[in-house]
Amino acid sequence: MTYKTILFDVDNTLIDSASIAANVFHDVIATYGVDIPVQQLRNLVGLPTDKILEQLQIEPAAEIAANYVKKISAYKDNLHFFDGIQTTWKRLKNNGIDTGIVTSRTMAEVKSDLANFPEITHSKIIVTADKTSEHKPSGAPLEFAMKQNGLVKNETIYVGDTVYDMQAAFDAKIDFASATWGALPNADFSEATYQLEHPYELLNL
């Protein structure tokens, strides 16, 4: 299959951020008397913050989410691209492949936390959690990206690090490549269209 567009998840696909997110989330909810192991929270990274709180049945959700956004912004200078991402991104564009972002972060989170990543914030295609009412593992965000940008499904692939990403891609009826370099070791990507160990492997598609 030859793809014309590659859509990417952000956290732990493009940037190494999930461990920071899980630790900050743990610290924030601890101030509300909730003690959940960091590893359990790490397993939920990839879902929108409000969905994590809903799944864990933690209240007051809106207040906690706002505090989380405020606190994690202090760590934005600790974030960095995975090795090979920037070079691969540049080569894809040089080869005429369109790239885009479909993330569970809100636009406010993208602007506040990812200012050091202009490749992400200035992407022509960028879909955040506040663009759709349904979120991953629903395919709605990917469907929105394709509809808004006139993308062809069989020429589009999604790259992500979680099973939620894979489920979203299949729900949107597009191919999926696992970003194994950022995924949890026990993530089951046996149904993925491609299982990639390194970003450079995208160039072979």
PDB file of C-alpha atoms in Angstrom:
ATOM      1  CA  MET A   1       0.000   0.000   0.000  1.00  0.00           C
ATOM      2  CA  THR A   2       1.201   3.485  -0.862  1.00  0.00           C
ATOM      3  CA  TYR A   3       0.038   6.199   1.511  1.00  0.00           C
ATOM      4  CA  LYS A   4      -0.358   9.873   0.734  1.00  0.00           C
ATOM      5  CA  THR A   5      -1.135  10.984   4.314  1.00  0.00           C
ATOM      6  CA  ILE A   6       0.245   9.824   7.659  1.00  0.00           C
ATOM      7  CA  LEU A   7      -1.626  10.974  10.764  1.00  0.00           C
ATOM      8  CA  PHE A   8       0.146  10.797  14.122  1.00  0.00           C
ATOM      9  CA  ASP A   9      -0.839  10.605  17.745  1.00  0.00           C
ATOM     10  CA  VAL A  10       1.354  12.943  19.824  1.00  0.00           C
ATOM     11  CA  ASP A  11       2.099  11.634  23.311  1.00  0.00           C
ATOM     12  CA  ASN A  12       4.539   8.735  23.318  1.00  0.00           C
ATOM     13  CA  THR A  13       4.324   8.558  19.544  1.00  0.00           C
ATOM     14  CA  LEU A  14       6.079  11.778  18.548  1.00  0.00           C
ATOM     15  CA  ILE A  15       7.187  13.042  21.953  1.00  0.00           C
ATOM     16  CA  ASP A  16       8.311  11.133  25.030  1.00  0.00           C
ATOM     17  CA  SER A  17       5.752  12.350  27.549  1.00  0.00           C
ATOM     18  CA  ALA A  18       3.596   9.600  29.032  1.00  0.00           C
ATOM     19  CA  SER A  19       5.729   8.952  32.115  1.00  0.00           C
ATOM     20  CA  ILE A  20       5.711  12.655  32.980  1.00  0.00           C
ATOM     21  CA  ALA A  21       1.958  12.819  32.422  1.00  0.00           C
ATOM     22  CA  ALA A  22       1.287   9.802  34.656  1.00  0.00           C
ATOM     23  CA  ASN A  23       3.436  11.165  37.491  1.00  0.00           C
ATOM     24  CA  VAL A  24       1.874  14.624  37.348  1.00  0.00           C
ATOM     25  CA  PHE A  25      -1.613  13.126  37.220  1.00  0.00           C
ATOM     26  CA  HIS A  26      -0.764  10.989  40.262  1.00  0.00           C
ATOM     27  CA  ASP A  27       0.411  14.040  42.210  1.00  0.00           C
ATOM     28  CA  VAL A  28      -2.656  16.091  41.288  1.00  0.00           C
ATOM     29  CA  ILE A  29      -5.253  13.494  42.270  1.00  0.00           C
ATOM     30  CA  ALA A  30      -3.304  12.774  45.471  1.00  0.00           C
ATOM     31  CA  THR A  31      -4.163  16.296  46.639  1.00  0.00           C
ATOM     32  CA  TYR A  32      -7.805  15.199  46.441  1.00  0.00           C
ATOM     33  CA  GLY A  33      -7.129  12.149  48.604  1.00  0.00           C
ATOM     34  CA  VAL A  34      -6.978   9.693  45.706  1.00  0.00           C
ATOM     35  CA  ASP A  35      -4.031   7.285  45.582  1.00  0.00           C
ATOM     36  CA  ILE A  36      -3.755   5.339  42.333  1.00  0.00           C
ATOM     37  CA  PRO A  37      -0.474   3.680  41.292  1.00  0.00           C
ATOM     38  CA  VAL A  38       1.492   5.581  38.657  1.00  0.00           C
ATOM     39  CA  GLN A  39       1.684   2.472  36.458  1.00  0.00           C
ATOM     40  CA  GLN A  40      -2.105   2.173  36.395  1.00  0.00           C
ATOM     41  CA  LEU A  41      -2.331   5.810  35.328  1.00  0.00           C
ATOM     42  CA  ARG A  42       0.390   5.261  32.701  1.00  0.00           C
ATOM     43  CA  ASN A  43      -1.809   2.565  31.161  1.00  0.00           C
ATOM     44  CA  LEU A  44      -4.560   5.166  30.669  1.00  0.00           C
ATOM     45  CA  VAL A  45      -2.383   7.807  29.023  1.00  0.00           C
ATOM     46  CA  GLY A  46      -3.730   8.253  25.507  1.00  0.00           C
ATOM     47  CA  LEU A  47      -7.281   8.979  26.604  1.00  0.00           C
ATOM     48  CA  PRO A  48      -8.470  12.564  27.125  1.00  0.00           C
ATOM     49  CA  THR A  49      -8.042  13.751  30.715  1.00  0.00           C
ATOM     50  CA  ASP A  50     -11.792  14.001  31.320  1.00  0.00           C
ATOM     51  CA  LYS A  51     -12.264  10.410  30.111  1.00  0.00           C
ATOM     52  CA  ILE A  52      -9.565   9.149  32.481  1.00  0.00           C
ATOM     53  CA  LEU A  53     -11.275  10.905  35.401  1.00  0.00           C
ATOM     54  CA  GLU A  54     -14.646   9.542  34.316  1.00  0.00           C
ATOM     55  CA  GLN A  55     -13.279   6.001  34.061  1.00  0.00           C
ATOM     56  CA  LEU A  56     -11.660   6.268  37.493  1.00  0.00           C
ATOM     57  CA  GLN A  57     -14.783   7.969  38.913  1.00  0.00           C
ATOM     58  CA  ILE A  58     -12.820  10.863  40.400  1.00  0.00           C
ATOM     59  CA  GLU A  59     -14.505  14.159  41.218  1.00  0.00           C
ATOM     60  CA  PRO A  60     -14.581  17.143  40.856  1.00  0.00           C
ATOM     61  CA  ALA A  61     -13.462  16.261  37.345  1.00  0.00           C
ATOM     62  CA  ALA A  62     -13.419  19.747  35.794  1.00  0.00           C
ATOM     63  CA  GLU A  63     -11.413  21.219  38.674  1.00  0.00           C
ATOM     64  CA  ILE A  64      -8.929  18.347  38.691  1.00  0.00           C
ATOM     65  CA  ALA A  65      -8.487  18.521  34.917  1.00  0.00           C
ATOM     66  CA  ALA A  66      -7.792  22.255  35.117  1.00  0.00           C
ATOM     67  CA  ASN A  67      -5.223  21.721  37.876  1.00  0.00           C
ATOM     68  CA  TYR A  68      -3.582  18.950  35.865  1.00  0.00           C
ATOM     69  CA  VAL A  69      -3.245  21.182  32.790  1.00  0.00           C
ATOM     70  CA  LYS A  70      -1.762  23.942  34.933  1.00  0.00           C
ATOM     71  CA  LYS A  71       0.740  21.676  36.680  1.00  0.00           C
ATOM     72  CA  ILE A  72       1.934  19.701  33.672  1.00  0.00           C
ATOM     73  CA  SER A  73       2.687  22.890  31.747  1.00  0.00           C
ATOM     74  CA  ALA A  74       5.617  23.404  34.127  1.00  0.00           C
ATOM     75  CA  TYR A  75       7.234  20.307  32.615  1.00  0.00           C
ATOM     76  CA  LYS A  76       7.041  21.365  28.972  1.00  0.00           C
ATOM     77  CA  ASP A  77      10.801  21.919  28.774  1.00  0.00           C
ATOM     78  CA  ASN A  78      11.342  18.295  29.827  1.00  0.00           C
ATOM     79  CA  LEU A  79       9.582  16.976  26.740  1.00  0.00           C
ATOM     80  CA  HIS A  80      11.490  15.891  23.644  1.00  0.00           C
ATOM     81  CA  PHE A  81      10.948  14.119  20.334  1.00  0.00           C
ATOM     82  CA  PHE A  82      11.825  10.452  20.164  1.00  0.00           C
ATOM     83  CA  ASP A  83      15.049   9.766  18.261  1.00  0.00           C
ATOM     84  CA  GLY A  84      14.426   9.714  14.527  1.00  0.00           C
ATOM     85  CA  ILE A  85      11.068  11.514  14.560  1.00  0.00           C
ATOM     86  CA  GLN A  86      12.239  14.872  13.206  1.00  0.00           C
ATOM     87  CA  THR A  87      14.404  13.339  10.470  1.00  0.00           C
ATOM     88  CA  THR A  88      11.636  10.960   9.427  1.00  0.00           C
ATOM     89  CA  TRP A  89       9.046  13.760   9.458  1.00  0.00           C
ATOM     90  CA  LYS A  90      11.248  15.903   7.213  1.00  0.00           C
ATOM     91  CA  ARG A  91      11.942  13.077   4.769  1.00  0.00           C
ATOM     92  CA  LEU A  92       8.253  12.189   4.531  1.00  0.00           C
ATOM     93  CA  LYS A  93       7.428  15.778   3.612  1.00  0.00           C
ATOM     94  CA  ASN A  94      10.305  15.909   1.119  1.00  0.00           C
ATOM     95  CA  ASN A  95       8.821  12.795  -0.506  1.00  0.00           C
ATOM     96  CA  GLY A  96       5.445  14.501  -0.903  1.00  0.00           C
ATOM     97  CA  ILE A  97       3.711  12.732   1.999  1.00  0.00           C
ATOM     98  CA  ASP A  98       1.269  14.885   3.971  1.00  0.00           C
ATOM     99  CA  THR A  99       1.468  14.566   7.753  1.00  0.00           C
ATOM    100  CA  GLY A 100      -0.977  15.537  10.455  1.00  0.00           C
ATOM    101  CA  ILE A 101      -1.851  15.279  14.134  1.00  0.00           C
ATOM    102  CA  VAL A 102      -4.821  13.599  15.823  1.00  0.00           C
ATOM    103  CA  THR A 103      -4.411  13.835  19.588  1.00  0.00           C
ATOM    104  CA  SER A 104      -6.390  13.398  22.800  1.00  0.00           C
ATOM    105  CA  ARG A 105      -4.950  16.697  24.057  1.00  0.00           C
ATOM    106  CA  THR A 106      -7.161  19.769  23.862  1.00  0.00           C
ATOM    107  CA  MET A 107      -6.061  22.734  21.775  1.00  0.00           C
ATOM    108  CA  ALA A 108      -5.315  24.652  24.978  1.00  0.00           C
ATOM    109  CA  GLU A 109      -3.005  21.848  26.115  1.00  0.00           C
ATOM    110  CA  VAL A 110      -1.288  21.750  22.729  1.00  0.00           C
ATOM    111  CA  LYS A 111      -0.666  25.496  22.770  1.00  0.00           C
ATOM    112  CA  SER A 112       0.503  25.623  26.392  1.00  0.00           C
ATOM    113  CA  ASP A 113       2.577  22.433  26.554  1.00  0.00           C
ATOM    114  CA  LEU A 114       3.896  21.932  23.026  1.00  0.00           C
ATOM    115  CA  ALA A 115       5.126  25.414  22.130  1.00  0.00           C
ATOM    116  CA  ASN A 116       8.630  23.976  21.756  1.00  0.00           C
ATOM    117  CA  PHE A 117       7.419  21.704  18.940  1.00  0.00           C
ATOM    118  CA  PRO A 118       6.468  23.907  15.963  1.00  0.00           C
ATOM    119  CA  GLU A 119       6.288  20.814  13.736  1.00  0.00           C
ATOM    120  CA  ILE A 120       3.241  19.852  15.808  1.00  0.00           C
ATOM    121  CA  THR A 121       1.642  23.211  16.573  1.00  0.00           C
ATOM    122  CA  HIS A 122       1.985  24.461  12.979  1.00  0.00           C
ATOM    123  CA  SER A 123       0.794  21.250  11.369  1.00  0.00           C
ATOM    124  CA  LYS A 124      -1.674  21.816   8.534  1.00  0.00           C
ATOM    125  CA  ILE A 125      -3.797  18.953   9.847  1.00  0.00           C
ATOM    126  CA  ILE A 126      -4.379  19.036  13.596  1.00  0.00           C
ATOM    127  CA  VAL A 127      -7.362  17.543  15.402  1.00  0.00           C
ATOM    128  CA  THR A 128      -7.600  17.944  19.184  1.00  0.00           C
ATOM    129  CA  ALA A 129     -10.039  16.501  21.713  1.00  0.00           C
ATOM    130  CA  ASP A 130     -12.226  19.588  21.632  1.00  0.00           C
ATOM    131  CA  LYS A 131     -12.936  19.195  17.914  1.00  0.00           C
ATOM    132  CA  THR A 132     -15.231  16.175  18.330  1.00  0.00           C
ATOM    133  CA  SER A 133     -17.771  14.985  20.891  1.00  0.00           C
ATOM    134  CA  GLU A 134     -16.500  11.396  20.659  1.00  0.00           C
ATOM    135  CA  HIS A 135     -12.876  10.491  21.338  1.00  0.00           C
ATOM    136  CA  LYS A 136     -10.488   7.584  20.921  1.00  0.00           C
ATOM    137  CA  PRO A 137     -11.065   4.651  20.838  1.00  0.00           C
ATOM    138  CA  SER A 138     -13.876   6.003  18.646  1.00  0.00           C
ATOM    139  CA  GLY A 139     -12.799   6.737  15.092  1.00  0.00           C
ATOM    140  CA  ALA A 140     -14.590  10.117  15.189  1.00  0.00           C
ATOM    141  CA  PRO A 141     -11.419  12.263  15.496  1.00  0.00           C
ATOM    142  CA  LEU A 142      -9.826  10.508  12.516  1.00  0.00           C
ATOM    143  CA  GLU A 143     -13.047  10.738  10.540  1.00  0.00           C
ATOM    144  CA  PHE A 144     -13.111  14.478  11.297  1.00  0.00           C
ATOM    145  CA  ALA A 145      -9.509  14.889  10.116  1.00  0.00           C
ATOM    146  CA  MET A 146     -10.233  13.084   6.862  1.00  0.00           C
ATOM    147  CA  LYS A 147     -13.487  14.914   6.152  1.00  0.00           C
ATOM    148  CA  GLN A 148     -12.060  18.358   6.910  1.00  0.00           C
ATOM    149  CA  ASN A 149      -8.991  17.796   4.732  1.00  0.00           C
ATOM    150  CA  GLY A 150     -10.442  15.734   1.899  1.00  0.00           C
ATOM    151  CA  LEU A 151      -8.335  12.671   2.687  1.00  0.00           C
ATOM    152  CA  VAL A 152      -8.885   9.286   1.042  1.00  0.00           C
ATOM    153  CA  LYS A 153      -9.222   6.444   3.538  1.00  0.00           C
ATOM    154  CA  ASN A 154      -7.181   3.840   1.680  1.00  0.00           C
ATOM    155  CA  GLU A 155      -4.395   6.400   1.225  1.00  0.00           C
ATOM    156  CA  THR A 156      -4.307   7.370   4.925  1.00  0.00           C
ATOM    157  CA  ILE A 157      -2.661   5.621   7.887  1.00  0.00           C
ATOM    158  CA  TYR A 158      -2.634   6.430  11.599  1.00  0.00           C
ATOM    159  CA  VAL A 159       0.424   5.962  13.817  1.00  0.00           C
ATOM    160  CA  GLY A 160      -0.011   5.624  17.579  1.00  0.00           C
ATOM    161  CA  ASP A 161       1.340   4.005  20.726  1.00  0.00           C
ATOM    162  CA  THR A 162      -1.800   2.612  22.389  1.00  0.00           C
ATOM    163  CA  VAL A 163      -4.496   0.053  21.697  1.00  0.00           C
ATOM    164  CA  TYR A 164      -6.937   2.998  21.859  1.00  0.00           C
ATOM    165  CA  ASP A 165      -5.162   4.457  18.819  1.00  0.00           C
ATOM    166  CA  MET A 166      -5.417   1.164  16.955  1.00  0.00           C
ATOM    167  CA  GLN A 167      -9.104   0.795  17.788  1.00  0.00           C
ATOM    168  CA  ALA A 168      -9.754   4.351  16.600  1.00  0.00           C
ATOM    169  CA  ALA A 169      -8.007   3.697  13.295  1.00  0.00           C
ATOM    170  CA  PHE A 170      -9.978   0.527  12.658  1.00  0.00           C
ATOM    171  CA  ASP A 171     -13.233   2.217  13.695  1.00  0.00           C
ATOM    172  CA  ALA A 172     -12.455   4.897  11.078  1.00  0.00           C
ATOM    173  CA  LYS A 173     -11.644   2.094   8.598  1.00  0.00           C
ATOM    174  CA  ILE A 174      -8.051   3.117   7.958  1.00  0.00           C
ATOM    175  CA  ASP A 175      -4.749   1.296   8.414  1.00  0.00           C
ATOM    176  CA  PHE A 176      -2.746   1.508  11.630  1.00  0.00           C
ATOM    177  CA  ALA A 177       0.960   1.368  12.459  1.00  0.00           C
ATOM    178  CA  SER A 178       2.070   0.894  16.058  1.00  0.00           C
ATOM    179  CA  ALA A 179       4.701   3.250  17.438  1.00  0.00           C
ATOM    180  CA  THR A 180       6.353   0.462  19.381  1.00  0.00           C
ATOM    181  CA  TRP A 181       9.208   2.766  20.409  1.00  0.00           C
ATOM    182  CA  GLY A 182       6.828   4.588  22.778  1.00  0.00           C
ATOM    183  CA  ALA A 183       4.285   1.900  23.625  1.00  0.00           C
ATOM    184  CA  LEU A 184       3.927  -0.059  26.835  1.00  0.00           C
ATOM    185  CA  PRO A 185       5.763  -3.416  26.644  1.00  0.00           C
ATOM    186  CA  ASN A 186       2.543  -5.403  27.117  1.00  0.00           C
ATOM    187  CA  ALA A 187       0.530  -3.551  24.446  1.00  0.00           C
ATOM    188  CA  ASP A 188      -0.981  -6.065  22.015  1.00  0.00           C
ATOM    189  CA  PHE A 189      -0.594  -4.811  18.457  1.00  0.00           C
ATOM    190  CA  SER A 190      -0.985  -8.206  16.801  1.00  0.00           C
ATOM    191  CA  GLU A 191      -3.896  -6.846  14.737  1.00  0.00           C
ATOM    192  CA  ALA A 192      -2.030  -3.727  13.579  1.00  0.00           C
ATOM    193  CA  THR A 193      -1.426  -3.273   9.870  1.00  0.00           C
ATOM    194  CA  TYR A 194       2.236  -2.653  10.690  1.00  0.00           C
ATOM    195  CA  GLN A 195       4.261  -3.007  13.882  1.00  0.00           C
ATOM    196  CA  LEU A 196       7.117  -0.513  13.731  1.00  0.00           C
ATOM    197  CA  GLU A 197      10.163  -0.623  15.987  1.00  0.00           C
ATOM    198  CA  HIS A 198      11.644   2.692  14.809  1.00  0.00           C
ATOM    199  CA  PRO A 199      10.255   5.859  13.158  1.00  0.00           C
ATOM    200  CA  TYR A 200      12.520   5.371  10.129  1.00  0.00           C
ATOM    201  CA  GLU A 201      10.460   2.304   9.183  1.00  0.00           C
ATOM    202  CA  LEU A 202       7.672   4.655   8.107  1.00  0.00           C
ATOM    203  CA  LEU A 203       9.792   5.543   5.094  1.00  0.00           C
ATOM    204  CA  ASN A 204       9.551   1.950   3.883  1.00  0.00           C
ATOM    205  CA  LEU A 205       5.766   2.147   3.610  1.00  0.00           C
TER     206      LEU A 205
END
